[in-house]
PDB file of C-alpha atoms in Angstrom:
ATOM      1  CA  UNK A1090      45.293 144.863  77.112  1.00 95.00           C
ATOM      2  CA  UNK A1091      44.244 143.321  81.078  1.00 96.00           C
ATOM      3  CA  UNK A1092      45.994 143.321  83.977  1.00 96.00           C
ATOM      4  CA  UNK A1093      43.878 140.539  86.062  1.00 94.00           C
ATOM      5  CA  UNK A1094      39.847 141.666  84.853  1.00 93.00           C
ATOM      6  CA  UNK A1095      40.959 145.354  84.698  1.00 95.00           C
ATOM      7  CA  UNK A1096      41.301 146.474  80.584  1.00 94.00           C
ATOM      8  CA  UNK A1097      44.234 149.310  80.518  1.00 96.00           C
ATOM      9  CA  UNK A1098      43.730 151.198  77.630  1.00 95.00           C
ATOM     10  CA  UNK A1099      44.928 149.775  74.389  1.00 91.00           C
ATOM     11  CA  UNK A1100      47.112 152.662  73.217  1.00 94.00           C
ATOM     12  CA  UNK A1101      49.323 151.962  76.432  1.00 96.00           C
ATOM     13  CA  UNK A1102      53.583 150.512  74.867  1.00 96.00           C
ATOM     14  CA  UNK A1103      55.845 148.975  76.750  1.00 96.00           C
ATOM     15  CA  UNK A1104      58.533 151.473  76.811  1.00 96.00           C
ATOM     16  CA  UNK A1105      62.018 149.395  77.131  1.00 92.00           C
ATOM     17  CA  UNK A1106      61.023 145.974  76.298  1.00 92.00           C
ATOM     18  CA  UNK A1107      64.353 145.005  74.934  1.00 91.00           C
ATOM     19  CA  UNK A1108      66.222 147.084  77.371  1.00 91.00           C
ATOM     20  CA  UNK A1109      66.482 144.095  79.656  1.00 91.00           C
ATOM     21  CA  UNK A1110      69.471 141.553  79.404  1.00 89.00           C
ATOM     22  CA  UNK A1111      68.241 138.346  80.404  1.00 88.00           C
ATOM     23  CA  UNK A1112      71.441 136.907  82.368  1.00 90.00           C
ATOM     24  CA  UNK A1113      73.432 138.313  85.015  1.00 90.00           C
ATOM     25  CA  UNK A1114      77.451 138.440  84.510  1.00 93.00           C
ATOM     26  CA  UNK A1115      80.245 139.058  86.712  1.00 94.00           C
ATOM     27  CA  UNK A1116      83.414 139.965  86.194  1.00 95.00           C
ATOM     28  CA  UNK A1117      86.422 139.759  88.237  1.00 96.00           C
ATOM     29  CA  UNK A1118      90.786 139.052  88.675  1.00 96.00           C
ATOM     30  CA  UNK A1119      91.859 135.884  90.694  1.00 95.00           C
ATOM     31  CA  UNK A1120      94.595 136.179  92.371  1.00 95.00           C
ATOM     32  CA  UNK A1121      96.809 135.252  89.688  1.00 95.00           C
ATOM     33  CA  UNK A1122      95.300 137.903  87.808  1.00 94.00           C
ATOM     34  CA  UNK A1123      93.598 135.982  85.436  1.00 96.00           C
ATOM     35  CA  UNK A1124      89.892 137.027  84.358  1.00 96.00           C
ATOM     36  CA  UNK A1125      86.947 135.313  86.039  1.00 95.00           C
ATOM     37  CA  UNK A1126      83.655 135.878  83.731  1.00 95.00           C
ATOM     38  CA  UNK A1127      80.398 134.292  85.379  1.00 94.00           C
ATOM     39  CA  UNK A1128      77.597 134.399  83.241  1.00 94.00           C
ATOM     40  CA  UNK A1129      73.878 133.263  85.040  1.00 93.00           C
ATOM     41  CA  UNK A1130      70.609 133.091  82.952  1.00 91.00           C
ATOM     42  CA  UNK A1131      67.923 135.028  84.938  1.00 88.00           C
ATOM     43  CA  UNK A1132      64.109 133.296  84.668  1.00 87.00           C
ATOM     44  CA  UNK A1133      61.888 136.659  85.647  1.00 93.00           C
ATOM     45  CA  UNK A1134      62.503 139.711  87.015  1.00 93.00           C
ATOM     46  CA  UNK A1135      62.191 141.718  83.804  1.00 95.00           C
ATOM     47  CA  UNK A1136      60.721 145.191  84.715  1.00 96.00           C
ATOM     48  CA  UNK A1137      57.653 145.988  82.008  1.00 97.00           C
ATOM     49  CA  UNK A1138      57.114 149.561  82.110  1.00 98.00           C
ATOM     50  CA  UNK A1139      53.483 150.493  80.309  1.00 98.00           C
ATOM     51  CA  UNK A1140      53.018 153.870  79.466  1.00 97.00           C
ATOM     52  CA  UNK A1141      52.210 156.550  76.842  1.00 95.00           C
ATOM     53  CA  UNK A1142      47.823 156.621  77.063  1.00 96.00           C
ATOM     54  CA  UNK A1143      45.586 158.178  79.362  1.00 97.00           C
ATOM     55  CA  UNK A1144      42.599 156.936  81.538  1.00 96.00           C
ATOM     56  CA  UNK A1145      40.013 158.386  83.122  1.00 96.00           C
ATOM     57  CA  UNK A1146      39.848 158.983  86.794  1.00 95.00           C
ATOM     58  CA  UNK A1147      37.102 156.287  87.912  1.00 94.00           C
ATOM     59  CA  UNK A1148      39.302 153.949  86.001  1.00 94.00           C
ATOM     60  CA  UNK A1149      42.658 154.912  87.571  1.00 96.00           C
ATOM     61  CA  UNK A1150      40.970 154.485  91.599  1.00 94.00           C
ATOM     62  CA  UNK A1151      40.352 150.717  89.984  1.00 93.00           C
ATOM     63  CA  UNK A1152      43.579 150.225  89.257  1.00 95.00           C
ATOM     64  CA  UNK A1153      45.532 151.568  91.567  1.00 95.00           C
ATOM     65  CA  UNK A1154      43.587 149.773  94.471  1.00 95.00           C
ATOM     66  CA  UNK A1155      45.400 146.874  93.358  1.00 94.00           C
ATOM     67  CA  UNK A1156      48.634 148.317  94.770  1.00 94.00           C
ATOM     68  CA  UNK A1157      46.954 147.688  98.410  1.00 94.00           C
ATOM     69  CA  UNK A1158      47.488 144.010  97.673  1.00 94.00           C
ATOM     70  CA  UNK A1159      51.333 144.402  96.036  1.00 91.00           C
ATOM     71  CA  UNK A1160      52.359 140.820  96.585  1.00 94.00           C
ATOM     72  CA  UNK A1161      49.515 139.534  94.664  1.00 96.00           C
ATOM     73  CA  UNK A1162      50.721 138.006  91.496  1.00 97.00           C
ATOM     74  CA  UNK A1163      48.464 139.195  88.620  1.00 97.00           C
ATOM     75  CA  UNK A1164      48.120 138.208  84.799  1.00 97.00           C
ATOM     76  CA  UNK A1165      49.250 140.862  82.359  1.00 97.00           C
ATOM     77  CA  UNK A1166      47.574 140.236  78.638  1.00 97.00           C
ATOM     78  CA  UNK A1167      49.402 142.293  76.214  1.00 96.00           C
ATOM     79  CA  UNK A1168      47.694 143.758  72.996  1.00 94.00           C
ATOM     80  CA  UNK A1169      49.334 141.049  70.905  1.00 94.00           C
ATOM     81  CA  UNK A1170      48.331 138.539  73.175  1.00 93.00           C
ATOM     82  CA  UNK A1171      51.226 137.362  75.202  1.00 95.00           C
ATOM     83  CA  UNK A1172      51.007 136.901  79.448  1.00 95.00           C
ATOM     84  CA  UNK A1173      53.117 137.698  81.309  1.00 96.00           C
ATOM     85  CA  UNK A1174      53.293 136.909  85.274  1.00 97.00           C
ATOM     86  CA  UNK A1175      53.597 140.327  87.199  1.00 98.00           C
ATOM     87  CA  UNK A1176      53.869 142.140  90.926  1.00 97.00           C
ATOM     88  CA  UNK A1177      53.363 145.751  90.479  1.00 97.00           C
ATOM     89  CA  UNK A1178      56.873 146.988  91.065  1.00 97.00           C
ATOM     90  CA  UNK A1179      56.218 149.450  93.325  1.00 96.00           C
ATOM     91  CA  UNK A1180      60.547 150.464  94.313  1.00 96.00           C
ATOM     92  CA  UNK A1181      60.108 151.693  90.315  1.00 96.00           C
ATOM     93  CA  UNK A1182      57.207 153.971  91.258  1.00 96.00           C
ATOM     94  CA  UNK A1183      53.905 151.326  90.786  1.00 96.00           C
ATOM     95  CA  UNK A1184      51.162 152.647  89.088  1.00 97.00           C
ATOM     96  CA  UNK A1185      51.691 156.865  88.343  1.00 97.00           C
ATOM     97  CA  UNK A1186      49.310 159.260  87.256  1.00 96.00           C
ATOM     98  CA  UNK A1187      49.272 162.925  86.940  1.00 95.00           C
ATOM     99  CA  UNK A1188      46.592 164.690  85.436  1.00 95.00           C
ATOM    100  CA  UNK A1189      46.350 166.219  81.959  1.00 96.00           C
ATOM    101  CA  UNK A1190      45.140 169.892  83.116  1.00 93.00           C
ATOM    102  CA  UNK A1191      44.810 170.678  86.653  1.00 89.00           C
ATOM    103  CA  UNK A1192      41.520 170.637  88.136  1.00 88.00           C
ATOM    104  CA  UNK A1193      40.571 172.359  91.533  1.00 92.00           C
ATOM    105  CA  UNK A1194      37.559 169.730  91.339  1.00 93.00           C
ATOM    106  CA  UNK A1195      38.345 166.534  89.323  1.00 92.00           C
ATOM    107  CA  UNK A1196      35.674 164.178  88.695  1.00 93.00           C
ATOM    108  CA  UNK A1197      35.289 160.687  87.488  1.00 93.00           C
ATOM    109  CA  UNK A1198      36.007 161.467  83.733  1.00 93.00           C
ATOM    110  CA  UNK A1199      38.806 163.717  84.927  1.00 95.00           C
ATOM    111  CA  UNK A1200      41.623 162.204  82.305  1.00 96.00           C
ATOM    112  CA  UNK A1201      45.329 161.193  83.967  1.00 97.00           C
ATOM    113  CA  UNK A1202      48.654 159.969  82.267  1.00 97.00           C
ATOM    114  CA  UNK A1203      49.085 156.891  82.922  1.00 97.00           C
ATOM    115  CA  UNK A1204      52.237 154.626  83.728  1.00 98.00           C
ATOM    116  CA  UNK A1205      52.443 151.644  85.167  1.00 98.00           C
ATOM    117  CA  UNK A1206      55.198 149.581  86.460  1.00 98.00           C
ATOM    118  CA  UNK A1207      55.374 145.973  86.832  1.00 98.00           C
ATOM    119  CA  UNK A1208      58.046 143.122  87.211  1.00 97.00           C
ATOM    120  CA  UNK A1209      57.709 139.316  85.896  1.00 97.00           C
ATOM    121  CA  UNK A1210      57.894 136.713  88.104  1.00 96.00           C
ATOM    122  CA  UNK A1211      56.699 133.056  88.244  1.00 93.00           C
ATOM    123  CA  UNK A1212      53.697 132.015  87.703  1.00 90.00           C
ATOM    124  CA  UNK A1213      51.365 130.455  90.383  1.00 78.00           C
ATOM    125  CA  UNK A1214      51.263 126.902  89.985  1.00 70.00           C
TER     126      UNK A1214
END
């Protein structure tokens, strides 16, 4: 698993991948009172949520240096080898760590949980 050259560590699922409906719907009376259903296919936006493996600390400053650049459009390569398009969706938290055991001095093979959130969007062209 990469996101861009970085390799995330492999035991890392996307928790909620079928969670997200792929259309937007509304629903609402007219004045007459009849029901008004509008129903809109949505192309990205779907939030991918990786999480569930740890990484060490030397790793993590890597990664999360990438949330300096958050408009940056990056290439997520899942373990089964699907891309996907992706901003690091930092209003869902961006990339979170917290440590396995706390350390009063942590060092580069300190471990952290790791989650990271993303969002699809278009592809560069």
């Amino acid at each position: 698993m990469q996101l861009d050259d970085i390799e995330l560590p492999s035991n890392l699922y996307w928790d909620g991948e079928y969670g997200f409906k792929p259309f937007a719907s509304s629903q609402v009376r007219a004045v007459s009172g009849a029901l008004v259903v509008e129903v809109q296919a949505l192309s990205y936006g779907q939030p991918i949520r990786l999480t569930g493996a740890w990484i060490k600390r030397a790793d993590l400053a890597a990664l999360t240096a990438l949330e300096f650049s958050p408009l940056t459009k990056r290439a997520l390569t899942l373990n089964n080898g699907t891309t996907h398009t992706v901003l690091i969706d930092l209003a869902s938290g961006g990339i979170e760590a917290e440590p396995i055991a706390a350390e009063t001095t942590p060092d580069d093979s300190t471990l952290y949980e790791l989650t990271i959130n993303l969002i699809t969007v278009e592809p560069v062209e």
